[in-house]
Coordinates of C-alpha atoms in Angstrom, one line a residue:
M242 CA 1.6 -36.6 23.8
S243 CA 0.6 -38.4 28.3
S244 CA -0.1 -41.1 29.3
A245 CA -1.7 -39.9 32.5
P246 CA -5.1 -38.7 33.7
T247 CA -5.9 -34.9 31.9
P248 CA -6.1 -32.0 34.5
P249 CA -8.7 -30.1 35.9
T250 CA -7.5 -27.3 34.0
V251 CA -7.1 -28.3 30.4
R252 CA -10.7 -30.1 30.6
E253 CA -11.9 -26.7 31.7
I254 CA -10.7 -25.4 28.1
A255 CA -11.0 -28.4 26.0
D256 CA -14.3 -27.3 27.3
G257 CA -14.7 -23.9 25.2
Y258 CA -13.2 -25.7 22.2
A259 CA -15.9 -28.3 21.9
F260 CA -17.5 -27.1 19.1
T261 CA -20.6 -28.7 17.3
G262 CA -20.4 -26.9 13.3
P263 CA -17.4 -27.6 11.2
A264 CA -14.3 -26.4 12.3
L265 CA -10.2 -26.0 11.5
D266 CA -7.9 -28.4 13.9
L267 CA -5.6 -25.8 15.5
G268 CA -3.2 -28.3 18.0
A269 CA -4.1 -29.7 21.4
V270 CA -3.6 -27.8 25.0
L271 CA -0.2 -27.5 26.5
L272 CA 0.0 -26.9 29.7
D273 CA 3.3 -27.9 31.5
G274 CA 5.4 -28.0 28.7
T275 CA 3.1 -32.0 27.9
A276 CA 0.4 -31.9 24.8
Y277 CA -3.0 -32.9 25.9
P278 CA -4.6 -34.3 22.5
E279 CA -7.4 -35.3 23.8
A280 CA -8.2 -31.6 24.5
P281 CA -8.2 -29.9 20.6
V282 CA -8.1 -26.4 19.9
R283 CA -10.6 -25.0 17.3
I284 CA -11.6 -21.9 15.2
P285 CA -15.1 -23.0 14.6
L286 CA -15.3 -22.2 10.6
G287 CA -19.2 -20.1 11.3
V288 CA -16.4 -17.3 13.2
L289 CA -14.0 -16.9 10.1
N290 CA -15.6 -13.8 8.8
R291 CA -15.3 -11.9 11.9
H292 CA -11.4 -11.9 11.2
G293 CA -8.5 -12.7 13.8
L294 CA -4.6 -11.9 14.1
V295 CA -1.7 -14.1 13.9
A296 CA 1.4 -12.6 16.1
G297 CA 5.1 -13.0 16.8
A298 CA 8.3 -12.3 16.8
T299 CA 9.8 -13.6 14.5
G300 CA 11.0 -17.2 13.2
T301 CA 8.1 -18.6 16.2
G302 CA 5.9 -20.2 13.0
K303 CA 3.8 -17.4 12.0
T304 CA 3.5 -18.8 8.3
K305 CA 3.3 -22.1 9.2
T306 CA 0.5 -21.2 10.8
L307 CA -1.7 -19.6 7.7
Q308 CA -0.3 -22.7 6.4
L309 CA -2.1 -25.0 8.0
I310 CA -5.7 -22.6 8.6
A311 CA -5.3 -21.9 4.7
E312 CA -5.1 -25.6 3.4
Q313 CA -8.0 -26.9 5.9
L314 CA -10.7 -23.7 4.3
S315 CA -9.6 -24.9 1.1
A316 CA -10.3 -28.2 2.2
Q317 CA -13.7 -26.9 3.8
G318 CA -14.1 -25.2 0.8
V319 CA -13.4 -22.1 1.0
P320 CA -11.5 -20.0 -0.7
V321 CA -8.1 -18.6 0.7
F322 CA -5.5 -15.4 0.0
L323 CA -2.4 -15.6 0.7
A324 CA 0.3 -12.3 0.4
D325 CA 3.4 -14.1 0.0
I326 CA 6.3 -11.8 1.3
K327 CA 9.2 -13.9 1.4
G328 CA 8.4 -16.4 -1.1
D329 CA 8.2 -19.5 1.4
V330 CA 4.4 -19.7 0.7
S331 CA 4.0 -21.5 -2.6
G332 CA 5.2 -25.1 -0.9
V333 CA 1.0 -25.0 -0.7
A334 CA 0.4 -25.9 -3.4
A335 CA 2.5 -29.1 -2.5
P336 CA 2.6 -32.8 -0.8
G337 CA 4.2 -32.2 2.2
A338 CA 7.3 -34.3 2.9
P339 CA 6.8 -36.4 5.9
S340 CA 10.3 -36.7 8.1
E341 CA 10.6 -37.1 11.9
R342 CA 9.9 -34.3 13.3
T343 CA 6.9 -33.8 11.5
A344 CA 5.8 -37.3 12.8
S345 CA 6.4 -36.6 16.1
R346 CA 4.4 -33.1 16.8
A347 CA 1.7 -35.8 14.9
A348 CA 1.6 -37.6 17.4
E349 CA 1.8 -35.4 20.2
V350 CA -1.1 -33.5 18.3
G351 CA -3.1 -36.3 17.8
Q352 CA -2.5 -35.0 14.1
Q353 CA -3.4 -37.9 11.8
W354 CA -0.5 -36.3 9.2
T355 CA -1.4 -36.8 5.2
P356 CA 0.7 -34.7 2.5
Q357 CA -1.3 -33.0 0.0
G358 CA -1.7 -29.7 -1.6
C359 CA -4.1 -27.7 -1.9
P360 CA -5.6 -26.6 -5.5
T361 CA -3.3 -22.8 -6.0
E362 CA -3.1 -20.1 -8.4
F363 CA -0.1 -18.1 -8.4
Y364 CA 0.3 -14.0 -8.9
A365 CA 2.6 -11.4 -9.1
L366 CA 2.0 -7.5 -8.8
G367 CA 2.6 -5.6 -12.2
G368 CA 4.1 -9.2 -13.7
Q369 CA 7.0 -8.8 -11.7
G370 CA 7.7 -11.8 -11.0
T371 CA 6.4 -15.7 -12.5
G372 CA 3.1 -14.5 -11.2
I373 CA -0.6 -13.9 -13.4
P374 CA -0.1 -10.1 -13.3
I375 CA -2.8 -8.4 -11.3
R376 CA -3.4 -4.9 -12.3
A377 CA -5.5 -2.8 -11.7
T378 CA -7.0 0.9 -13.3
V379 CA -5.8 3.7 -12.1
T380 CA -9.9 5.2 -11.3
S381 CA -10.4 1.7 -9.7
F382 CA -7.4 2.2 -7.2
G383 CA -8.6 5.7 -5.9
P384 CA -7.4 8.9 -5.0
L385 CA -7.3 7.6 -1.4
L386 CA -5.0 4.4 -1.7
L387 CA -2.9 6.6 -4.0
A388 CA -2.4 9.5 -2.7
K389 CA -0.6 7.0 -0.2
V390 CA 1.0 5.2 -1.9
L391 CA 3.4 7.9 -3.6
D392 CA 3.6 9.1 0.3
L393 CA 1.1 12.5 0.2
N394 CA 0.0 14.9 2.8
E395 CA -4.0 14.9 3.7
T396 CA -3.7 18.7 2.3
Q397 CA -2.0 16.8 -1.1
E398 CA -4.0 13.6 -0.3
A399 CA -7.2 15.8 -0.4
S400 CA -5.8 17.7 -3.7
L401 CA -5.6 14.7 -5.1
S402 CA -9.2 13.8 -4.5
L403 CA -10.3 16.3 -6.6
V404 CA -8.3 15.9 -9.9
F405 CA -9.9 12.2 -9.6
H406 CA -13.6 14.0 -9.8
Y407 CA -12.7 16.8 -12.4
A408 CA -11.3 13.4 -14.7
D409 CA -14.8 12.2 -14.2
G410 CA -16.4 14.7 -14.4
K411 CA -14.5 14.9 -17.8
G412 CA -15.0 11.6 -19.0
L413 CA -11.0 11.7 -19.2
E414 CA -10.9 7.7 -18.0
L415 CA -8.0 7.3 -15.7
Y416 CA -6.2 3.6 -16.7
D417 CA -3.0 4.2 -15.8
L418 CA -0.7 6.4 -14.5
K419 CA 0.4 8.2 -17.4
D420 CA -3.0 9.5 -18.1
L421 CA -3.1 10.8 -14.0
T422 CA 0.0 12.5 -15.3
A423 CA -1.5 13.9 -18.2
V424 CA -4.6 15.4 -16.5
I425 CA -2.6 17.1 -13.8
A426 CA 0.3 18.4 -16.6
F427 CA -2.8 19.5 -18.5
L428 CA -4.5 22.1 -15.1
T429 CA -0.8 23.3 -15.1
S430 CA -0.6 24.0 -19.2
P431 CA -1.8 27.6 -19.8
E432 CA -4.2 26.0 -21.5
G433 CA -5.8 24.0 -18.0
K434 CA -5.5 27.6 -16.6
E435 CA -9.2 28.1 -15.9
E436 CA -10.1 24.7 -15.6
L437 CA -7.7 24.3 -12.8
R438 CA -10.2 27.5 -11.2
T439 CA -13.2 26.1 -11.4
I440 CA -12.2 22.6 -8.5
G441 CA -10.9 25.1 -5.7
G442 CA -9.0 23.6 -3.6
L443 CA -6.2 22.4 -5.9
S444 CA -3.2 25.1 -6.1
A445 CA -1.2 24.8 -9.4
A446 CA 2.1 23.9 -6.5
T447 CA 0.3 21.5 -5.0
A448 CA -0.3 19.8 -8.1
G449 CA 3.1 20.6 -8.7
V450 CA 4.5 18.7 -5.8
I451 CA 1.6 15.7 -7.3
L452 CA 3.1 16.1 -10.6
R453 CA 6.9 15.2 -9.3
A454 CA 5.7 12.2 -6.2
L455 CA 3.9 10.5 -9.5
T456 CA 7.2 10.6 -11.9
V457 CA 9.0 9.1 -9.7
L458 CA 7.0 6.3 -8.5
E459 CA 6.7 5.9 -12.5
N460 CA 10.9 5.7 -12.9
E461 CA 10.6 3.1 -9.7
G462 CA 8.7 0.8 -12.5
A463 CA 5.8 0.7 -10.6
G464 CA 4.3 2.0 -13.1
A465 CA 3.9 -1.6 -14.2
F466 CA 1.6 -2.2 -11.7
F467 CA -1.9 0.1 -12.8
G468 CA -3.3 -0.8 -16.4
E469 CA -5.1 -3.3 -18.0
P470 CA -7.0 -5.3 -18.5
E471 CA -7.6 -4.6 -14.7
F472 CA -7.7 -7.2 -12.1
D473 CA -11.3 -9.3 -11.4
T474 CA -10.9 -9.7 -7.9
A475 CA -13.6 -12.7 -8.4
E476 CA -11.0 -14.9 -9.5
L477 CA -10.2 -15.1 -5.9
L478 CA -13.6 -17.1 -4.8
R479 CA -13.5 -19.6 -7.4
T480 CA -13.0 -22.9 -6.1
A481 CA -11.6 -26.8 -7.8
P482 CA -13.9 -29.1 -9.8
D483 CA -13.5 -31.4 -7.1
G484 CA -14.9 -28.7 -4.3
R485 CA -12.6 -27.5 -2.8
G486 CA -11.2 -23.9 -2.7
V487 CA -8.8 -22.2 -4.4
V488 CA -5.5 -20.2 -2.9
S489 CA -4.4 -17.3 -4.6
V490 CA -0.2 -17.0 -3.6
L491 CA 0.3 -12.7 -4.5
E492 CA 4.4 -13.9 -4.4
L493 CA 6.1 -10.4 -3.3
P494 CA 9.6 -10.9 -3.1
A495 CA 10.5 -8.9 -6.4
V496 CA 8.7 -6.2 -4.3
Q497 CA 9.3 -5.8 -1.2
D498 CA 11.3 -2.8 -1.3
R499 CA 8.4 -1.9 -1.5
P500 CA 6.1 -2.0 1.0
R501 CA 3.6 0.8 1.1
L502 CA 3.0 0.1 -2.9
F503 CA 2.1 -3.9 -2.4
S504 CA 0.2 -2.4 0.7
T505 CA -2.2 -0.9 -0.2
F506 CA -2.6 -3.4 -3.4
L507 CA -3.6 -5.7 -0.4
M508 CA -5.8 -2.8 0.4
W509 CA -7.4 -2.2 -2.9
L510 CA -8.0 -5.8 -3.4
L511 CA -9.9 -5.7 0.5
A512 CA -12.2 -2.8 -0.5
D513 CA -13.3 -3.6 -4.8
L514 CA -14.3 -6.9 -3.3
Y515 CA -16.8 -5.3 -0.6
Q516 CA -18.1 -2.4 -3.6
E517 CA -18.2 -6.0 -6.0
L518 CA -19.6 -9.0 -3.7
P519 CA -23.4 -8.7 -2.0
E520 CA -24.4 -8.9 1.3
V521 CA -24.8 -12.0 3.1
G522 CA -24.7 -11.7 6.7
D523 CA -22.9 -14.6 8.6
P524 CA -22.4 -17.4 6.1
D525 CA -22.2 -21.3 7.6
K526 CA -17.9 -20.4 6.2
P527 CA -16.8 -17.6 4.8
K528 CA -16.6 -17.3 1.2
L529 CA -12.8 -16.1 0.9
V530 CA -10.1 -15.7 3.8
F531 CA -7.6 -13.3 2.7
F532 CA -4.3 -13.4 5.0
F533 CA -2.8 -9.7 5.3
D534 CA 1.3 -10.9 6.0
E535 CA 3.4 -7.5 7.6
A536 CA 0.2 -5.8 8.5
H537 CA 2.6 -3.1 10.5
L538 CA 3.7 -1.9 6.1
L539 CA -0.5 -1.1 6.3
F540 CA -0.5 1.2 9.1
R541 CA 2.8 3.1 9.1
G542 CA 2.6 6.6 8.3
A543 CA -1.5 5.6 7.0
S544 CA -3.4 9.8 7.0
K545 CA -6.9 9.6 9.7
A546 CA -8.8 9.4 6.3
F547 CA -7.0 6.1 5.3
L548 CA -7.4 4.4 8.6
E549 CA -10.6 5.1 8.9
A550 CA -11.5 3.7 5.6
I551 CA -9.4 0.5 6.6
T552 CA -11.5 0.4 9.9
Q553 CA -14.4 0.9 7.8
T554 CA -13.7 -2.0 5.2
V555 CA -12.8 -4.6 7.9
R556 CA -17.0 -3.7 10.0
L557 CA -18.6 -3.8 6.7
I558 CA -17.0 -6.8 4.6
R559 CA -17.6 -9.2 7.2
S560 CA -20.8 -8.8 6.0
K561 CA -20.3 -10.0 2.8
G562 CA -19.1 -13.1 3.4
V563 CA -14.9 -12.1 4.0
G564 CA -12.4 -12.6 7.0
I565 CA -9.4 -11.4 7.4
F566 CA -6.5 -12.1 9.2
F567 CA -4.0 -8.9 10.0
V568 CA -0.2 -10.7 10.7
T569 CA 2.0 -9.0 12.0
Q570 CA 4.7 -9.2 14.9
T571 CA 2.8 -7.7 17.8
P572 CA -0.8 -6.4 18.5
K573 CA 0.6 -3.4 18.3
D574 CA 1.1 -2.6 15.1
V575 CA -2.7 -2.5 14.3
P576 CA -5.0 0.4 15.7
S577 CA -6.8 -0.2 18.2
E578 CA -10.0 0.5 16.1
V579 CA -8.6 -2.1 13.7
L580 CA -8.3 -4.5 16.9
A581 CA -11.1 -4.3 18.6
Q582 CA -13.2 -5.6 15.2
L583 CA -9.7 -9.6 15.7
G584 CA -12.5 -11.3 17.2
N585 CA -10.2 -14.9 16.5
R586 CA -6.0 -15.0 17.8
V587 CA -3.6 -16.8 17.8
Q588 CA -0.3 -15.0 19.7
H589 CA 3.5 -17.1 19.0
A590 CA 6.3 -15.9 21.4
L591 CA 7.3 -12.8 21.9
R592 CA 10.9 -11.4 22.4
A593 CA 11.7 -8.9 25.7
F594 CA 15.1 -8.0 24.8
T595 CA 14.2 -3.8 25.2
P596 CA 12.7 -1.5 27.0
D597 CA 10.3 -0.7 23.9
D598 CA 9.8 -5.2 23.3
A599 CA 8.6 -4.8 27.6
K600 CA 6.5 -2.7 26.8
A601 CA 4.6 -4.2 24.2
L602 CA 4.5 -8.1 25.5
K603 CA 2.6 -5.6 28.4
A604 CA 0.4 -4.5 25.7
T605 CA 0.0 -7.9 24.4
V606 CA -0.9 -9.1 27.6
S607 CA -3.8 -6.5 28.2
T608 CA -5.5 -7.7 24.8
F609 CA -6.2 -11.2 26.1
P610 CA -9.5 -12.2 27.9
R611 CA -8.8 -12.9 31.9
S612 CA -7.4 -16.3 32.1
S613 CA -5.1 -18.5 35.3
Y614 CA -2.3 -18.3 33.1
D615 CA 0.7 -15.6 33.7
L616 CA 0.6 -13.9 29.8
G617 CA 3.4 -12.8 30.6
A618 CA 5.6 -15.6 31.6
V619 CA 3.8 -17.8 29.3
L620 CA 4.7 -15.8 25.8
T621 CA 8.3 -15.1 26.0
S622 CA 8.6 -19.1 26.4
L623 CA 6.5 -21.2 24.3
G624 CA 8.7 -23.0 21.8
T625 CA 8.8 -22.3 17.7
G626 CA 5.3 -23.9 16.8
E627 CA 3.3 -23.2 19.4
A628 CA 1.0 -20.4 21.3
V629 CA -1.9 -18.8 23.7
V630 CA -5.3 -19.0 21.2
T631 CA -8.1 -17.9 21.7
V632 CA -10.9 -17.3 19.1
L633 CA -15.1 -17.0 19.2
S634 CA -17.7 -19.9 20.0
E635 CA -19.9 -20.6 17.8
K636 CA -22.6 -18.8 20.4
G637 CA -20.0 -15.4 19.4
A638 CA -18.4 -15.6 22.5
P639 CA -14.7 -16.0 23.4
T640 CA -13.4 -18.8 24.1
P641 CA -10.9 -19.4 26.8
V642 CA -7.5 -18.7 26.6
A643 CA -5.5 -21.7 25.4
V644 CA -1.2 -22.3 25.1
T645 CA -1.7 -24.3 22.1
R646 CA 1.5 -27.3 20.4
L647 CA 0.3 -26.3 16.9
R648 CA -0.6 -29.1 14.1
A649 CA 2.2 -29.6 11.4
P650 CA 1.2 -28.6 7.8
Q651 CA 0.2 -31.3 5.5
S652 CA 1.7 -29.0 2.5
L653 CA 5.3 -28.8 1.6
M654 CA 7.1 -26.2 4.3
G655 CA 9.0 -24.1 1.7
P656 CA 8.7 -22.4 -1.1
I657 CA 8.3 -25.3 -4.3
E658 CA 11.0 -25.8 -6.5
P659 CA 10.7 -22.0 -9.4
A660 CA 10.2 -24.4 -12.3
A661 CA 6.6 -26.5 -10.9
L662 CA 5.7 -22.3 -10.2
Q663 CA 6.0 -21.9 -13.3
A664 CA 3.8 -25.1 -14.5
A665 CA 1.4 -23.9 -13.1
V666 CA 1.2 -20.8 -13.7
D667 CA 1.4 -21.3 -18.0
A668 CA -1.3 -23.8 -17.2
S669 CA -3.2 -22.1 -15.8
A670 CA -6.5 -20.5 -18.2
L671 CA -6.0 -17.1 -16.3
T672 CA -2.8 -16.5 -17.9
A673 CA -4.4 -15.6 -21.8
R674 CA -6.5 -13.6 -20.1
Y675 CA -4.4 -11.5 -17.9
R676 CA -0.8 -11.8 -19.0
D677 CA -1.1 -9.3 -21.7
A678 CA -0.9 -5.7 -20.6
V679 CA -3.0 -3.3 -23.5
D680 CA -3.9 0.6 -24.0
R681 CA -6.3 1.2 -25.1
E682 CA -7.5 5.3 -25.0
S683 CA -7.6 7.2 -22.7
A684 CA -7.5 10.8 -20.3
Y685 CA -3.3 10.5 -22.0
E686 CA -4.4 10.2 -25.6
K687 CA -7.8 12.3 -25.9
L688 CA -5.3 15.3 -24.1
A689 CA -2.7 15.2 -26.6
A690 CA -5.0 15.2 -29.2
R691 CA -6.4 18.2 -28.2
A692 CA -4.5 20.3 -28.6
P693 CA -2.2 20.2 -32.0
R694 CA -6.2 19.2 -33.7
P695 CA -7.4 21.9 -36.4
E696 CA -11.1 23.0 -35.4
P697 CA -13.8 19.8 -37.3
A698 CA -16.1 20.6 -39.4
P699 CA -19.6 20.7 -38.1
A700 CA -20.8 17.3 -38.8
D701 CA -17.8 15.4 -36.3
A702 CA -18.2 17.9 -34.3
G703 CA -19.9 15.1 -32.0
Q704 CA -16.9 13.5 -32.0
A705 CA -13.7 15.7 -31.8
D706 CA -13.7 18.0 -28.9
A707 CA -13.5 15.1 -26.2
G708 CA -10.9 17.4 -24.2
P709 CA -11.5 18.3 -20.6
G710 CA -12.3 22.1 -21.9
A711 CA -15.4 21.0 -23.9
S712 CA -18.4 23.0 -23.5
G713 CA -22.4 21.7 -22.2
P714 CA -22.8 17.3 -23.6
A715 CA -19.0 17.1 -22.5
E716 CA -20.1 16.1 -19.0
G717 CA -21.5 12.9 -20.5
R718 CA -18.9 12.0 -22.7
G719 CA -17.5 9.5 -21.1
H720 CA -21.1 7.1 -20.9
A721 CA -21.9 8.3 -24.6
P722 CA -21.5 5.4 -26.9
R723 CA -18.4 5.5 -29.0
P724 CA -18.3 6.0 -32.9
E725 CA -17.3 2.8 -34.9
A726 CA -15.3 3.8 -37.2
A727 CA -12.8 6.0 -34.8
K728 CA -13.2 3.8 -32.0
E729 CA -13.7 0.4 -32.9
K730 CA -9.7 -0.5 -34.0
E731 CA -8.5 -3.3 -31.2
G732 CA -9.1 -5.5 -33.6
V733 CA -13.1 -6.6 -32.2
G734 CA -14.0 -7.8 -36.3
G735 CA -17.3 -6.6 -35.3
L736 CA -18.2 -9.7 -34.2
L737 CA -19.6 -10.6 -31.0
G738 CA -18.2 -13.9 -30.1
S739 CA -14.7 -12.4 -31.3
L740 CA -16.3 -9.4 -29.0
L741 CA -17.0 -11.6 -25.6
S742 CA -13.1 -14.0 -26.0
N743 CA -11.5 -10.2 -25.8
P744 CA -10.2 -9.6 -22.4
T745 CA -9.5 -5.9 -23.7
V746 CA -13.0 -5.5 -24.3
K747 CA -13.9 -7.8 -21.1
S748 CA -12.2 -5.1 -19.0
F749 CA -14.1 -2.4 -20.6
A750 CA -16.9 -3.4 -20.2
R751 CA -15.9 -4.0 -15.9
S752 CA -15.0 -0.7 -15.9
A753 CA -17.6 0.8 -17.2
G754 CA -20.0 -1.3 -15.2
R755 CA -18.9 -1.3 -12.2
Q756 CA -19.0 2.7 -12.3
L757 CA -21.9 3.0 -10.1
G758 CA -19.4 0.6 -7.6
Q759 CA -16.2 2.6 -8.2
E760 CA -18.1 6.2 -6.8
I761 CA -19.5 3.3 -3.8
S762 CA -16.4 2.5 -3.0
R763 CA -15.0 6.3 -3.2
S764 CA -17.3 7.0 -1.2
L765 CA -16.4 4.3 1.8
F766 CA -12.8 6.1 1.4
G767 CA -13.6 9.3 1.9
T768 CA -13.1 10.8 -1.6
S769 CA -16.7 11.8 -3.5
K770 CA -19.6 11.4 -3.1
R771 CA -21.8 8.8 -5.0
R772 CA -23.2 11.1 -7.7
R773 CA -26.2 8.5 -9.2

């Protein structure tokens, strides 16, 4: 912290960050090793739906930057989603621990540091972890995202889309992996041979490849991620009774050895939010800010169709009031079409130990607006908790490039105790709603019952033949009311109150009510046409 007059360069940069509306405080301008608290570096709250990038080498402070932004968003009433890859973000729920280092940093940047945690919900994919389980039905997940999880090539991806289209048309619900496996197994069986021919473009060999990939995925334990009750992404948009935004932390350490799976699941959350949320244009503050950690895992090995879908989702979801921050090591990890849409940048230090590192450094420098800095030298000399920043102003123009000493998070910089995390999950109202998996009648049961079932009596013909080979009314059977005697077997007792409070029925009602939305999502991801 300096008592000397503010240099003209610092004053010029500070003028570019002198916003009139609400903003998040990142830190203070840093020049020649000195921080100038009279020159704060900030991000206007209203431009956070223009997306952003937090990048930097390992150990340079990216996680603390996420925490700093997340807790300020929460304080402003904005919900936040954080993916916790390494298990060190859970501390956002607890007040920080005072220390000499924290006090020194706060004094340097003019921060009034007060320990404070955020209202937090903890989640885990498929319940693999302590958090509240997040599951998706296979139908909702869609063929394009599933193809990436299965590591299919583009031809196999297109074939999987045909299988989904076939199941939709025949009223075969795809809730979990065994449902999809059953449909593909049927299509490759002698009984389903004629049905396979009607699809067009799906060979028996390709169907076999997909079937084997599904078997491997199931054997790896990924079946727990698919099923019901499906997670309602509206849970991510909640605020606490005191008006602060709820921070949703998704635990991923238990599945970090399956990056393709969890990164694609994060994309599903975004796609689901896109189809559910109404258009709001440019609100005064975002409805949600979504931090996509280890973003390079999402793009690595992605098909052309998948990359186009991501680009379009990022472009369109901002009008739904959702901001996305990609977090990775260098900007080159993000495709240029996506990078061009990220208006807010926090770039931590980069290393240049190898020719590839030097190339990445040069590429990073080229993505910043022109400035008086020698960014190549600056980016390799930044300390931990320092970054090069440029954001969008309230008018949508880029701010001056500012080398910044960042503020210290006010929440705990590290994981909370396992007992505290477990207590938070146990106390959540969402635990009872999503904890227990449910297995309703769907494609697997319908196809299993079809082969051995004797020819039904004429009076029961309308309800017996639920298989894909049915003729005439079978196309619409997925939308017909279920006969009460045969289908109301899940313990709801016929009472309206019981129905409305039952998580299974809620999930079913949501799935049915969202069918149109699912078609829109599939259209967005290039896998099927909107039919209604």
